Amino acid sequence: MRLVILKFGGTSLGNSKKIKHVSKIIKNYYQKKNKVIVVASAMSGMTNELIKKSKEISKNFKRSEYDVLVSSGEQISCSLIAGALSELGLNARSWISWQLPILTDENFSSSQIQSINTKEIFSFIKKGGIPVITGFQGITRKKRITTLGRGGSDASAIALAKFFNADSCVIYTDVEGIYTTDPNSNVKAKKIDKISYEEMLEMSSLGAKVMQPISIQDAMLNDIRINVKSTFSKKSGTEIANENEIVKKKVITGISYTKNEAKITLVGVTDKPGVAASIFKPLAQNNINVDMVVQNISDDGKKTDITFTIKKEDLSYALRLIKRNKKIFYKKIIQDDKVSKVSIVGVGMIAAPGVTYRMFQALASKKINIMVISTSEIKISVLIDQRNIKKAIKVLHKEFNLG
Ligand code: ADP
Ligand code: ASP
Ligand code: MG
């Protein structure tokens, strides 16, 4: 008998009707002689509502209590799914992560799963039961509730596949799989049949919300095949697998974008060794992640302008840290939070020269100005004005024949 992990995201669990529909999908697997473990996220919108409530109480809501609060949505959806499965005549039971337990580290709101006790669940499955386990959350050794970061029930699904040694892991969502770009913002987006872990990792780290990056990293390290498909259609989805299994390789596989970037430029910084380190040290010490960086040197080589990007929510704190920093001298600071990072991703670019030129040329043809650039072996990211996102994605989609 095969053991399958079925993960349902919030978009699949929006209301009672959808939950009943999901329970029929689960029943179908069970009737086809699979052993099934279900993992569920909170009903759509629920986690956002809970976060909003914490903000109404305090801007600095205690992190450990924040996790107790925002993890509660998953308990509701799991009991509803287990209830719907019972209604269909199946032996189902919900498990909250501490009941297994699913052990995590102590990094509240961005913790990672360290181990899962499989004993109780295995014996329940053996007796023909269907366990429904809360995604997104865990518990520390000191018995504190933790959460895995937004979109974290994907990571729960992969961790369950790993610790239960499952034969298959299916991620059910509201789109038919992984697309060349977000199908909800570009009608020409095309479904990808198979994508490599590396490409998926880049695409999700660069903004494709459909899979959480940590989950892909974990799947890649443990060789866990993932199938992403729609709860609302019978069409086959996307396989996330090893690169060597992908026969048809394109130069570019997909395009991602983020809208939560902010840019800071320090104009007229004294150009001497150690200056960049002095700028970035207090940011690093305060957990502000610097993403893209560019430095321009003046003609006389004495002054430089340093531009870098950070997350929008870190902007005001970063500005305060810079202004407080007595170790650096500059003429002025410019800030901009109406920027967006657009990235093209593809393992095919390793062997194809001229991709950078094609990207820049395509953007130039639409008069889109590039502010900052960053690259890796399989991706090129550019920072542009937020107003140009749609135009940029459209022209790049066409340039790299993704439609
Ligand atoms: P779930 O509730 O199932 O976890 P999410 O909202 O987290 O669903 O992720 C699904 C959404 O991801 C889709 O509705 C889609 O708008 C978005 N998305 C962004 N980029 C992509 C992409 N390249 N392919 C598919 N979906 C994408
Ligand atoms: N409910 C959580 C969130 O909204 C986890 C998830 O959806 O995967 O982020
Ligand atoms: Mg999600």
mmCIF file of C-alpha atoms and ligand atoms in Angstrom, residues 7 41-42 47 74 136 149-154, ligand 2:
data_model
loop_
_atom_site.group_PDB
_atom_site.id
_atom_site.type_symbol
_atom_site.label_atom_id
_atom_site.label_comp_id
_atom_site.label_asym_id
_atom_site.label_seq_id
_atom_site.Cartn_x
_atom_site.Cartn_y
_atom_site.Cartn_z
ATOM 1 C CA LYS A 7 -1.679 18.984 1.754
ATOM 2 C CA SER A 41 -3.503 25.105 6.450
ATOM 3 C CA ALA A 42 -5.994 27.559 7.981
ATOM 4 C CA THR A 47 -4.189 33.772 9.351
ATOM 5 C CA GLU A 74 -5.057 25.355 11.479
ATOM 6 C CA PHE A 136 2.333 25.611 9.787
ATOM 7 C CA GLY A 149 6.650 31.415 8.601
ATOM 8 C CA ARG A 150 3.958 32.429 6.109
ATOM 9 C CA GLY A 151 3.000 29.652 3.744
ATOM 10 C CA GLY A 152 4.618 27.225 6.208
ATOM 11 C CA SER A 153 2.170 24.357 5.811
ATOM 12 C CA ASP A 154 4.058 23.478 2.607
HETATM 13 N N1 ASP B 2 -1.978 29.581 7.319
HETATM 14 C C1 ASP B 2 -0.591 29.919 7.165
HETATM 15 C C2 ASP B 2 -0.433 31.194 6.342
HETATM 16 O O1 ASP B 2 -1.428 31.775 5.917
HETATM 17 C C3 ASP B 2 0.217 28.789 6.581
HETATM 18 C C4 ASP B 2 -0.041 28.437 5.142
HETATM 19 O O2 ASP B 2 -0.955 28.961 4.518
HETATM 20 O O3 ASP B 2 0.697 27.590 4.608
HETATM 21 O O4 ASP B 2 0.652 31.643 6.139
#
